[in-house]
mmCIF file of C-alpha atoms in Angstrom:
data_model
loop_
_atom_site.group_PDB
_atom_site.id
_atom_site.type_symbol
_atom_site.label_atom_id
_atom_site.label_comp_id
_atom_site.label_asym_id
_atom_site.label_seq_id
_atom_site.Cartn_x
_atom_site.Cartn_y
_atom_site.Cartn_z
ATOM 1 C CA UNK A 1007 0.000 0.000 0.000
ATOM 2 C CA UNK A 1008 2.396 2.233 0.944
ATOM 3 C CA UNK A 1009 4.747 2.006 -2.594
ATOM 4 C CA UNK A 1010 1.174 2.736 -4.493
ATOM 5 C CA UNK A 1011 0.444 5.766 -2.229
ATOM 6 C CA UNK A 1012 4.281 6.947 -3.309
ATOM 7 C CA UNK A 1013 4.063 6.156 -6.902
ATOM 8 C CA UNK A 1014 0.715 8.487 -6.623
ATOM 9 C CA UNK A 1015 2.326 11.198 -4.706
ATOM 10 C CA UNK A 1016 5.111 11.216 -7.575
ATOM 11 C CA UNK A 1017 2.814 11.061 -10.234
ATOM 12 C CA UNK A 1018 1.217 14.536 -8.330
ATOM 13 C CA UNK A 1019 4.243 16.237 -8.089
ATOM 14 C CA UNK A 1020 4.981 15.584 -11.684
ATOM 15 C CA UNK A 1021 1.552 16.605 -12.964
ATOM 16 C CA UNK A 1022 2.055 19.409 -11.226
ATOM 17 C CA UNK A 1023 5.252 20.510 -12.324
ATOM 18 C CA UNK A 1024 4.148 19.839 -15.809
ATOM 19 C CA UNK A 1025 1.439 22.394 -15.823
ATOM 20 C CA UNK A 1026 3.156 25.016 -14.020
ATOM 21 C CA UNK A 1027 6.093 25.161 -16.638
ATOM 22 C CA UNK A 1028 3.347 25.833 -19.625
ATOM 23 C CA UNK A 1029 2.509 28.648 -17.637
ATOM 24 C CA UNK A 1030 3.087 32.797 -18.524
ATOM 25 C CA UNK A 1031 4.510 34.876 -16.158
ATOM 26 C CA UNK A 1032 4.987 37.979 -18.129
ATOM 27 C CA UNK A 1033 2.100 39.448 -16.280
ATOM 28 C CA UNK A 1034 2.532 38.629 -13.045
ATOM 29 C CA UNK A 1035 2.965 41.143 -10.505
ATOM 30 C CA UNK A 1036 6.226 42.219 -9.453
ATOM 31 C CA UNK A 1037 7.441 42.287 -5.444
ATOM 32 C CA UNK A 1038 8.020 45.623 -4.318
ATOM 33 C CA UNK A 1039 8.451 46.867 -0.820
ATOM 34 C CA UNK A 1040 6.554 50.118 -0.122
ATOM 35 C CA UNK A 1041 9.519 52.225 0.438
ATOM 36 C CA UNK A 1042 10.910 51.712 -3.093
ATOM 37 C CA UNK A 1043 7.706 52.454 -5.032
ATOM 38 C CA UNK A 1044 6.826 55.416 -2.833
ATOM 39 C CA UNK A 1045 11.103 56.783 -3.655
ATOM 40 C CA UNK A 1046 10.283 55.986 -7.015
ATOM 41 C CA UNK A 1047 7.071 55.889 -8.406
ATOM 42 C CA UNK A 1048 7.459 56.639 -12.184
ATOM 43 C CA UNK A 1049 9.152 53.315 -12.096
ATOM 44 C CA UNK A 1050 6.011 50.970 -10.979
ATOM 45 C CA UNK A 1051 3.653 53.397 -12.743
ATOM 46 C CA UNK A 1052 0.609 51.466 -14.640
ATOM 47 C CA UNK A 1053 2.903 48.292 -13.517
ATOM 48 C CA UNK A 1054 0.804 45.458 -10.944
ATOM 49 C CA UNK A 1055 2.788 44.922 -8.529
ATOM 50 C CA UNK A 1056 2.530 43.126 -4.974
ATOM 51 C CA UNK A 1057 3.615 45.078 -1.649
ATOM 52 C CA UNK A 1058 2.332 45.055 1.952
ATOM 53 C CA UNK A 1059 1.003 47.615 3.787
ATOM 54 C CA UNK A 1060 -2.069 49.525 5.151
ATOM 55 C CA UNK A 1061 -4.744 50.421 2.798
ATOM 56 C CA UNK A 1062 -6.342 54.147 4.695
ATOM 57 C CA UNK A 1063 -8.841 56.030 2.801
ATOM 58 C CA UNK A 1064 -10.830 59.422 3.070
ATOM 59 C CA UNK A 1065 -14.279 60.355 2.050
ATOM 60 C CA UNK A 1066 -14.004 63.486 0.587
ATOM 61 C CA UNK A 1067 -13.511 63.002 -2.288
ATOM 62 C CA UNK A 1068 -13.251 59.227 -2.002
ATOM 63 C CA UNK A 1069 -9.571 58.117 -2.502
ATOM 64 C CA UNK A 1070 -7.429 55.464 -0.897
ATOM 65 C CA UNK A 1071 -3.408 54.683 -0.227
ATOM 66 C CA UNK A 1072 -1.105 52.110 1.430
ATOM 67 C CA UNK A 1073 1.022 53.159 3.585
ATOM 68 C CA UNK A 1074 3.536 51.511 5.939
ATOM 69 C CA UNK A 1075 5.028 51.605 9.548
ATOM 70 C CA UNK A 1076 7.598 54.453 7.892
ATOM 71 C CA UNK A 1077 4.817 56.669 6.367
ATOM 72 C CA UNK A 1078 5.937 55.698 3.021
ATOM 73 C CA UNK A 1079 2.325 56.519 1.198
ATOM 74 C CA UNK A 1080 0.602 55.390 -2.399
ATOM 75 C CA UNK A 1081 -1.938 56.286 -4.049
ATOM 76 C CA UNK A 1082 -4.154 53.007 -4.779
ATOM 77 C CA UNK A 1083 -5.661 54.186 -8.685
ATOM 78 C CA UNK A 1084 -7.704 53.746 -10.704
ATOM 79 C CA UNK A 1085 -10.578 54.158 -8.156
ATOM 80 C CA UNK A 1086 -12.361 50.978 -10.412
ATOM 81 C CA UNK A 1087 -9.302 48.993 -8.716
ATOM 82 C CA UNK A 1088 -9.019 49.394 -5.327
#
């Protein structure tokens, strides 16, 4: 039992494997810590990227940003987005 549970682990692990190399990662978002985009934002403009951070916004008018434990603040745009 236990050399058929391995053979279907393997067989997993290779299916698996097989469909993650046929995928595209052109357009997957880039890692970016907070600081960096917010010292250089024309770099990450219209660019998805990933960072952490938390999201504040204010009512009037209605607009949002990230921000971390440094301050270091984004805008979060387009408004259909965030």
């Amino acid at each position: 039992m236990k050399a058929s549970y391995r053979a279907w682990a393997v067989s997993a692990l290779l299916a698996a494997f097989a469909g993650l190399a046929g995928c595209d990662y052109a357009d997957a978002p880039q890692a970016a810590p907070l600081a960096m985009i917010a010292a250089q934002p024309d770099n990450y403009q219209n660019k998805r990227v990933t960072t952490a951070g938390t999201v504040r916004h204010f009512q009037d008018p209605l607009h949002y940003w990230i921000e971390d434990d440094d301050l270091n603040r984004v805008a979060l745009e387009p408004m259909e987005n965030v």
